[in-house]
mmCIF file of C-alpha atoms in Angstrom:
data_model
loop_
_atom_site.group_PDB
_atom_site.id
_atom_site.type_symbol
_atom_site.label_atom_id
_atom_site.label_comp_id
_atom_site.label_asym_id
_atom_site.label_seq_id
_atom_site.Cartn_x
_atom_site.Cartn_y
_atom_site.Cartn_z
ATOM 1 C CA MET A 988 77.556 87.121 105.084
ATOM 2 C CA THR A 989 80.241 88.000 102.892
ATOM 3 C CA ALA A 990 80.182 85.158 100.542
ATOM 4 C CA THR A 991 76.659 86.292 99.841
ATOM 5 C CA LYS A 992 77.578 89.828 99.604
ATOM 6 C CA ILE A 993 80.511 89.089 96.900
ATOM 7 C CA LYS A 994 78.491 86.911 94.867
ATOM 8 C CA LYS A 995 75.488 89.755 94.584
ATOM 9 C CA ILE A 996 78.808 92.598 93.993
ATOM 10 C CA TRP A 997 81.009 90.628 92.227
ATOM 11 C CA THR A 998 79.368 89.968 88.534
ATOM 12 C CA LYS A 999 81.018 89.907 84.806
ATOM 13 C CA LYS A 1000 79.398 93.179 84.248
ATOM 14 C CA ASN A 1001 80.929 94.922 87.695
ATOM 15 C CA LYS A 1002 84.134 92.872 86.889
ATOM 16 C CA GLU A 1003 84.804 95.420 83.614
ATOM 17 C CA GLU A 1004 83.446 98.104 84.810
ATOM 18 C CA VAL A 1005 86.430 97.710 87.376
ATOM 19 C CA LEU A 1006 89.095 97.167 84.593
ATOM 20 C CA SER A 1007 87.950 99.925 83.002
ATOM 21 C CA LEU A 1008 88.248 101.623 85.787
ATOM 22 C CA PHE A 1009 91.634 101.378 86.458
ATOM 23 C CA LYS A 1010 92.701 101.820 82.881
ATOM 24 C CA GLU A 1011 91.569 105.166 83.414
ATOM 25 C CA GLY A 1012 94.474 105.684 86.310
ATOM 26 C CA VAL A 1013 91.690 105.488 89.612
ATOM 27 C CA GLY A 1014 92.089 104.334 92.356
ATOM 28 C CA LYS A 1015 90.183 102.348 94.585
ATOM 29 C CA SER A 1016 88.076 104.456 95.988
ATOM 30 C CA THR A 1017 86.556 104.901 92.722
ATOM 31 C CA VAL A 1018 86.139 100.830 93.164
ATOM 32 C CA LEU A 1019 84.989 100.817 96.180
ATOM 33 C CA CYS A 1020 81.620 103.421 95.031
ATOM 34 C CA LEU A 1021 80.987 101.506 92.028
ATOM 35 C CA LEU A 1022 80.752 98.173 93.712
ATOM 36 C CA GLY A 1023 78.973 99.657 96.616
ATOM 37 C CA VAL A 1024 81.085 97.935 99.495
ATOM 38 C CA SER A 1025 83.307 99.682 102.187
ATOM 39 C CA ARG A 1026 86.997 99.681 102.431
ATOM 40 C CA ASP A 1027 86.911 97.628 104.738
ATOM 41 C CA THR A 1028 84.724 94.972 102.593
ATOM 42 C CA PHE A 1029 86.879 95.985 100.178
ATOM 43 C CA TYR A 1030 90.158 94.788 102.420
ATOM 44 C CA ASN A 1031 88.661 91.610 103.970
ATOM 45 C CA TRP A 1032 88.001 90.131 100.421
ATOM 46 C CA LEU A 1033 91.749 90.909 99.321
ATOM 47 C CA LYS A 1034 93.313 88.940 102.139
ATOM 48 C CA LYS A 1035 90.510 86.577 102.713
ATOM 49 C CA ASP A 1036 91.418 83.301 103.736
ATOM 50 C CA LEU A 1037 90.170 80.493 101.010
ATOM 51 C CA ASN A 1038 90.524 77.405 102.880
ATOM 52 C CA SER A 1039 87.241 78.809 104.378
ATOM 53 C CA CYS A 1040 84.720 78.569 101.987
ATOM 54 C CA ASP A 1041 83.073 76.553 99.130
ATOM 55 C CA LYS A 1042 84.763 76.012 95.769
ATOM 56 C CA GLU A 1043 82.336 78.230 94.097
ATOM 57 C CA CYS A 1044 83.541 81.624 96.916
ATOM 58 C CA VAL A 1045 87.302 80.242 96.190
ATOM 59 C CA GLU A 1046 86.790 81.158 92.819
ATOM 60 C CA LEU A 1047 84.905 84.731 93.277
ATOM 61 C CA TYR A 1048 87.531 85.448 95.787
ATOM 62 C CA LYS A 1049 90.323 84.632 93.312
ATOM 63 C CA ASP A 1050 89.115 86.709 90.736
ATOM 64 C CA PHE A 1051 88.573 89.366 92.324
ATOM 65 C CA GLN A 1052 91.604 89.641 94.375
ATOM 66 C CA GLU A 1053 93.381 88.741 90.600
ATOM 67 C CA THR A 1054 91.269 91.587 88.952
ATOM 68 C CA ILE A 1055 91.671 94.321 91.439
ATOM 69 C CA LYS A 1056 95.531 93.432 91.000
ATOM 70 C CA GLN A 1057 95.410 93.551 87.223
ATOM 71 C CA GLY A 1058 93.433 97.293 87.854
ATOM 72 C CA GLU A 1059 96.425 98.183 89.744
ATOM 73 C CA ALA A 1060 98.778 97.948 87.375
ATOM 74 C CA ALA A 1061 96.797 98.708 84.903
ATOM 75 C CA SER A 1062 96.338 102.291 86.690
ATOM 76 C CA GLN A 1063 99.900 102.628 87.687
ATOM 77 C CA SER A 1064 100.488 102.216 83.750
ATOM 78 C CA TRP A 1065 97.870 105.100 83.166
ATOM 79 C CA TRP A 1066 100.180 107.497 85.499
ATOM 80 C CA GLU A 1067 103.422 106.604 84.620
ATOM 81 C CA GLU A 1068 102.301 107.264 81.090
ATOM 82 C CA LYS A 1069 101.093 110.071 81.739
ATOM 83 C CA GLY A 1070 104.484 111.310 83.766
ATOM 84 C CA ARG A 1071 106.283 110.048 80.453
ATOM 85 C CA ASN A 1072 104.000 112.274 78.233
ATOM 86 C CA ASN A 1073 104.401 115.312 80.154
ATOM 87 C CA LEU A 1074 108.465 115.225 80.565
ATOM 88 C CA ASP A 1075 109.074 118.341 78.556
ATOM 89 C CA ASN A 1076 105.782 120.400 79.485
ATOM 90 C CA ARG A 1077 106.659 122.796 81.540
ATOM 91 C CA GLU A 1078 103.144 123.283 82.515
ATOM 92 C CA PHE A 1079 103.190 120.276 84.126
ATOM 93 C CA ASN A 1080 102.132 119.762 87.551
ATOM 94 C CA THR A 1081 105.284 117.970 89.412
ATOM 95 C CA ALA A 1082 104.328 117.793 92.546
ATOM 96 C CA LEU A 1083 100.899 117.240 92.567
ATOM 97 C CA TYR A 1084 102.602 114.659 89.979
ATOM 98 C CA ASN A 1085 104.915 113.007 93.093
ATOM 99 C CA PHE A 1086 102.651 113.460 95.527
ATOM 100 C CA ASN A 1087 100.111 110.820 93.451
ATOM 101 C CA MET A 1088 102.302 108.872 92.517
ATOM 102 C CA LYS A 1089 103.967 107.932 96.273
ATOM 103 C CA ASN A 1090 100.460 107.928 98.137
ATOM 104 C CA MET A 1091 98.877 105.761 95.118
ATOM 105 C CA PHE A 1092 101.409 104.169 94.252
ATOM 106 C CA ARG A 1093 103.338 103.307 97.658
ATOM 107 C CA LYS A 1094 105.292 99.958 97.113
ATOM 108 C CA ASP A 1095 107.243 101.434 93.615
ATOM 109 C CA TYR A 1096 107.369 105.258 94.299
ATOM 110 C CA GLY A 1097 106.881 105.450 98.461
ATOM 111 C CA ASP A 1098 109.611 107.241 100.231
ATOM 112 C CA GLU A 1099 111.677 104.148 102.593
ATOM 113 C CA GLN A 1100 111.942 104.775 106.147
ATOM 114 C CA LYS A 1101 114.616 102.990 108.178
ATOM 115 C CA ILE A 1102 114.169 102.863 111.914
ATOM 116 C CA GLN A 1103 117.635 102.622 113.762
ATOM 117 C CA LEU A 1104 117.519 101.306 117.525
ATOM 118 C CA LYS A 1105 120.544 101.915 119.681
ATOM 119 C CA GLY A 1106 120.652 100.777 123.744
ATOM 120 C CA ASP A 1107 119.944 98.324 125.419
ATOM 121 C CA LEU A 1108 115.759 97.377 124.576
ATOM 122 C CA SER A 1109 115.636 94.494 127.200
ATOM 123 C CA LEU A 1110 113.545 94.833 129.803
ATOM 124 C CA ASN A 1111 112.619 93.361 133.347
ATOM 125 C CA LEU A 1112 109.517 93.919 134.169
ATOM 126 C CA GLY A 1113 110.077 92.775 137.682
ATOM 127 C CA GLU A 1114 113.007 94.425 139.097
ATOM 128 C CA LYS A 1115 111.138 97.631 137.446
ATOM 129 C CA ILE A 1116 107.564 96.466 139.624
ATOM 130 C CA LYS A 1117 110.232 95.729 142.627
ATOM 131 C CA LYS A 1118 111.822 99.282 141.830
ATOM 132 C CA ALA A 1119 108.803 100.727 142.234
ATOM 133 C CA GLN A 1120 107.349 98.937 145.206
ATOM 134 C CA GLU A 1121 109.955 100.572 147.404
ATOM 135 C CA ARG A 1122 110.247 103.945 146.245
ATOM 136 C CA ALA A 1123 106.214 103.936 146.698
ATOM 137 C CA ILE A 1124 106.987 102.770 150.066
ATOM 138 C CA LYS A 1125 109.288 105.322 151.344
ATOM 139 C CA ASP A 1126 106.910 108.045 150.414
#
């Protein structure tokens, strides 16, 4: 069904509008509204296994995926330019700008999170079950 859906939705006109919107700095939510698709459908199309489609659909999905990548880069470029152009502007809301950059472009601007685990992480369920059974019998 989604192959039929993308054939109806991913037109040359929509592709041009999507790129135009991204060049104005919009996020994916605006693109979802333009295309009239859910977030799930959008991400399914981005991750589509191209081995499960005919040649026509492969070309559509590849074009969609490449266009979104180009669009995301254009949107990020727009926002970076806004930041550069306002470096000396004391009225520029840097907190809002930083929040936006961290959330829209997490790969490049998101905070890095490291998790360090210590201790014995092994799990011996058989022994734990046996001990729990022994405790239950005693009670």
